């Protein structure tokens, strides 16, 4: 039996409880997403139809069910998965084994440090990619459920829905895994590594979300005052405001008037001739998803390479 197989089996045995917990968590979220997309969406559909049927002059109380509550909770759970991965990876995958001496034992039994780290990154990466992809698919199914029925649903550009519906969540899990492994190698103590990894992963993922709208050229649309802001609340907005006579784009002046005509006169005093909106429409969804995922994977590769460099220097 090769040392690689032995190392893989040892890694599985050492972290089997983490794998079991992750499997239970993934199955629970997946099952709740299916429940949300099926019975809860049907219940919300019936409630919405009753609402539409109510007379505007009558008072009626309609129960819309748990769909939106459960959808919000599951969306949050899917988006926060990378943070859980980072916490486990930073505290257990490398730091605890170095702190307890388990890693040193493996190195003295024919497993090289490089192979030891490679196995500890490769096996979780495969499990995370498969499970996170499944959850993203199920979440997208739950998100699209109201489209087949009636009633309002979460917009594609809302931050949590955007990431839970696409590959950025899968890429973020891999980034968190690499960040946790590197932190564990640097700190070598489980508890400090836990806190540092969670904070570092939050910064990395927040930075990726901030960078996302700037990875593709947005669309700018212009409309008259009568037509209002073009494309408002239809995509990822970067900026909006007034278009002046010279064609410049300026922020909309603050107007506290009680009538729309008074605000329009104020806008015209500032040289405004209409409104503009710079945003990413729905057609930019997949380009934004793929470019953001690519950025996260590049960061993952850099963190992984840094982990091997740190390990090589510390083990000679």
mmCIF file of N, CA and C in Angstrom, residues 170-216:
data_model
loop_
_atom_site.group_PDB
_atom_site.id
_atom_site.type_symbol
_atom_site.label_atom_id
_atom_site.label_comp_id
_atom_site.label_asym_id
_atom_site.label_seq_id
_atom_site.Cartn_x
_atom_site.Cartn_y
_atom_site.Cartn_z
ATOM 1 N N UNK A 170 -18.974 28.155 -4.183
ATOM 2 C CA UNK A 170 -18.066 27.004 -4.264
ATOM 3 C C UNK A 170 -16.615 27.486 -4.222
ATOM 4 N N UNK A 171 -16.315 28.513 -5.007
ATOM 5 C CA UNK A 171 -14.957 29.060 -5.018
ATOM 6 C C UNK A 171 -14.589 29.648 -3.660
ATOM 7 N N UNK A 172 -15.555 30.270 -2.992
ATOM 8 C CA UNK A 172 -15.289 30.849 -1.676
ATOM 9 C C UNK A 172 -14.970 29.771 -0.645
ATOM 10 N N UNK A 173 -15.618 28.616 -0.753
ATOM 11 C CA UNK A 173 -15.303 27.511 0.163
ATOM 12 C C UNK A 173 -13.857 27.057 -0.014
ATOM 13 N N UNK A 174 -13.400 26.978 -1.244
ATOM 14 C CA UNK A 174 -12.016 26.569 -1.501
ATOM 15 C C UNK A 174 -11.032 27.633 -1.019
ATOM 16 N N UNK A 175 -11.397 28.905 -1.184
ATOM 17 C CA UNK A 175 -10.539 29.980 -0.677
ATOM 18 C C UNK A 175 -10.436 29.916 0.842
ATOM 19 N N UNK A 176 -11.559 29.674 1.506
ATOM 20 C CA UNK A 176 -11.554 29.567 2.964
ATOM 21 C C UNK A 176 -10.718 28.376 3.419
ATOM 22 N N UNK A 177 -10.798 27.275 2.685
ATOM 23 C CA UNK A 177 -10.002 26.089 3.017
ATOM 24 C C UNK A 177 -8.507 26.416 2.946
ATOM 25 N N UNK A 178 -8.092 27.066 1.863
ATOM 26 C CA UNK A 178 -6.678 27.414 1.696
ATOM 27 C C UNK A 178 -6.228 28.426 2.745
ATOM 28 N N UNK A 179 -7.103 29.403 3.049
ATOM 29 C CA UNK A 179 -6.758 30.399 4.065
ATOM 30 C C UNK A 179 -6.603 29.744 5.433
ATOM 31 N N UNK A 180 -7.479 28.790 5.736
ATOM 32 C CA UNK A 180 -7.388 28.102 7.023
ATOM 33 C C UNK A 180 -6.135 27.261 7.141
ATOM 34 N N UNK A 181 -5.786 26.570 6.068
ATOM 35 C CA UNK A 181 -4.581 25.742 6.094
ATOM 36 C C UNK A 181 -3.331 26.595 6.298
ATOM 37 N N UNK A 182 -3.256 27.711 5.591
ATOM 38 C CA UNK A 182 -2.091 28.595 5.729
ATOM 39 C C UNK A 182 -2.018 29.189 7.130
ATOM 40 N N UNK A 183 -3.150 29.629 7.646
ATOM 41 C CA UNK A 183 -3.161 30.198 9.001
ATOM 42 C C UNK A 183 -2.721 29.171 10.027
ATOM 43 N N UNK A 184 -3.195 27.936 9.886
ATOM 44 C CA UNK A 184 -2.807 26.883 10.814
ATOM 45 C C UNK A 184 -1.321 26.609 10.784
ATOM 46 N N UNK A 185 -0.733 26.646 9.592
ATOM 47 C CA UNK A 185 0.708 26.423 9.476
ATOM 48 C C UNK A 185 1.508 27.560 10.095
ATOM 49 N N UNK A 186 0.992 28.764 9.992
ATOM 50 C CA UNK A 186 1.706 29.913 10.531
ATOM 51 C C UNK A 186 1.562 30.016 12.045
ATOM 52 N N UNK A 187 0.351 29.782 12.549
ATOM 53 C CA UNK A 187 0.078 29.975 13.966
ATOM 54 C C UNK A 187 0.414 28.740 14.787
ATOM 55 N N UNK A 188 0.084 27.552 14.262
ATOM 56 C CA UNK A 188 0.377 26.273 14.908
ATOM 57 C C UNK A 188 -0.363 26.063 16.231
ATOM 58 N N UNK A 189 -1.368 26.847 16.490
ATOM 59 C CA UNK A 189 -2.193 26.674 17.683
ATOM 60 C C UNK A 189 -3.648 26.787 17.254
ATOM 61 N N UNK A 190 -4.476 25.830 17.707
ATOM 62 C CA UNK A 190 -5.830 25.697 17.181
ATOM 63 C C UNK A 190 -6.708 26.913 17.481
ATOM 64 N N UNK A 191 -6.748 27.355 18.730
ATOM 65 C CA UNK A 191 -7.676 28.424 19.100
ATOM 66 C C UNK A 191 -7.334 29.759 18.434
ATOM 67 N N UNK A 192 -6.078 30.235 18.480
ATOM 68 C CA UNK A 192 -5.776 31.476 17.753
ATOM 69 C C UNK A 192 -6.005 31.346 16.254
ATOM 70 N N UNK A 193 -5.683 30.172 15.682
ATOM 71 C CA UNK A 193 -5.889 29.966 14.252
ATOM 72 C C UNK A 193 -7.364 30.069 13.890
ATOM 73 N N UNK A 194 -8.230 29.608 14.786
ATOM 74 C CA UNK A 194 -9.674 29.683 14.543
ATOM 75 C C UNK A 194 -10.120 31.124 14.348
ATOM 76 N N UNK A 195 -9.756 31.987 15.296
ATOM 77 C CA UNK A 195 -10.175 33.379 15.199
ATOM 78 C C UNK A 195 -9.566 34.111 14.019
ATOM 79 N N UNK A 196 -8.279 33.903 13.797
ATOM 80 C CA UNK A 196 -7.596 34.592 12.699
ATOM 81 C C UNK A 196 -8.164 34.156 11.354
ATOM 82 N N UNK A 197 -8.421 32.859 11.204
ATOM 83 C CA UNK A 197 -8.917 32.358 9.923
ATOM 84 C C UNK A 197 -10.302 32.890 9.617
ATOM 85 N N UNK A 198 -11.181 32.893 10.593
ATOM 86 C CA UNK A 198 -12.534 33.412 10.368
ATOM 87 C C UNK A 198 -12.478 34.884 9.964
ATOM 88 N N UNK A 199 -11.656 35.678 10.649
ATOM 89 C CA UNK A 199 -11.539 37.094 10.321
ATOM 90 C C UNK A 199 -10.940 37.293 8.931
ATOM 91 N N UNK A 200 -9.879 36.536 8.622
ATOM 92 C CA UNK A 200 -9.235 36.669 7.311
ATOM 93 C C UNK A 200 -10.176 36.257 6.186
ATOM 94 N N UNK A 201 -10.934 35.183 6.402
ATOM 95 C CA UNK A 201 -11.867 34.722 5.371
ATOM 96 C C UNK A 201 -12.972 35.743 5.153
ATOM 97 N N UNK A 202 -13.471 36.340 6.240
ATOM 98 C CA UNK A 202 -14.504 37.363 6.103
ATOM 99 C C UNK A 202 -13.987 38.543 5.280
ATOM 100 N N UNK A 203 -12.733 38.941 5.510
ATOM 101 C CA UNK A 203 -12.143 40.042 4.746
ATOM 102 C C UNK A 203 -11.987 39.653 3.277
ATOM 103 N N UNK A 204 -11.508 38.441 3.008
ATOM 104 C CA UNK A 204 -11.325 37.985 1.628
ATOM 105 C C UNK A 204 -12.645 37.930 0.877
ATOM 106 N N UNK A 205 -13.660 37.355 1.514
ATOM 107 C CA UNK A 205 -14.955 37.214 0.841
ATOM 108 C C UNK A 205 -15.642 38.562 0.684
ATOM 109 N N UNK A 206 -15.509 39.427 1.698
ATOM 110 C CA UNK A 206 -16.060 40.771 1.567
ATOM 111 C C UNK A 206 -15.365 41.563 0.466
ATOM 112 N N UNK A 207 -14.048 41.377 0.360
ATOM 113 C CA UNK A 207 -13.313 42.043 -0.716
ATOM 114 C C UNK A 207 -13.726 41.560 -2.084
ATOM 115 N N UNK A 208 -13.972 40.259 -2.206
ATOM 116 C CA UNK A 208 -14.417 39.710 -3.497
ATOM 117 C C UNK A 208 -15.781 40.275 -3.885
ATOM 118 N N UNK A 209 -16.675 40.406 -2.905
ATOM 119 C CA UNK A 209 -17.996 40.971 -3.201
ATOM 120 C C UNK A 209 -17.879 42.444 -3.595
ATOM 121 N N UNK A 210 -17.008 43.190 -2.912
ATOM 122 C CA UNK A 210 -16.812 44.599 -3.264
ATOM 123 C C UNK A 210 -16.223 44.737 -4.666
ATOM 124 N N UNK A 211 -15.327 43.842 -5.026
ATOM 125 C CA UNK A 211 -14.678 43.920 -6.329
ATOM 126 C C UNK A 211 -15.589 43.475 -7.461
ATOM 127 N N UNK A 212 -16.545 42.610 -7.159
ATOM 128 C CA UNK A 212 -17.382 41.985 -8.178
ATOM 129 C C UNK A 212 -17.984 42.952 -9.205
ATOM 130 N N UNK A 213 -18.633 44.063 -8.820
ATOM 131 C CA UNK A 213 -19.249 44.930 -9.829
ATOM 132 C C UNK A 213 -18.249 45.606 -10.763
ATOM 133 N N UNK A 214 -16.973 45.627 -10.361
ATOM 134 C CA UNK A 214 -15.956 46.327 -11.147
ATOM 135 C C UNK A 214 -15.196 45.391 -12.092
ATOM 136 N N UNK A 215 -15.597 44.132 -12.131
ATOM 137 C CA UNK A 215 -14.909 43.163 -12.985
ATOM 138 C C UNK A 215 -15.469 43.125 -14.401
ATOM 139 N N UNK A 216 -16.522 43.871 -14.643
ATOM 140 C CA UNK A 216 -17.106 43.948 -15.978
ATOM 141 C C UNK A 216 -17.639 45.364 -16.180
#
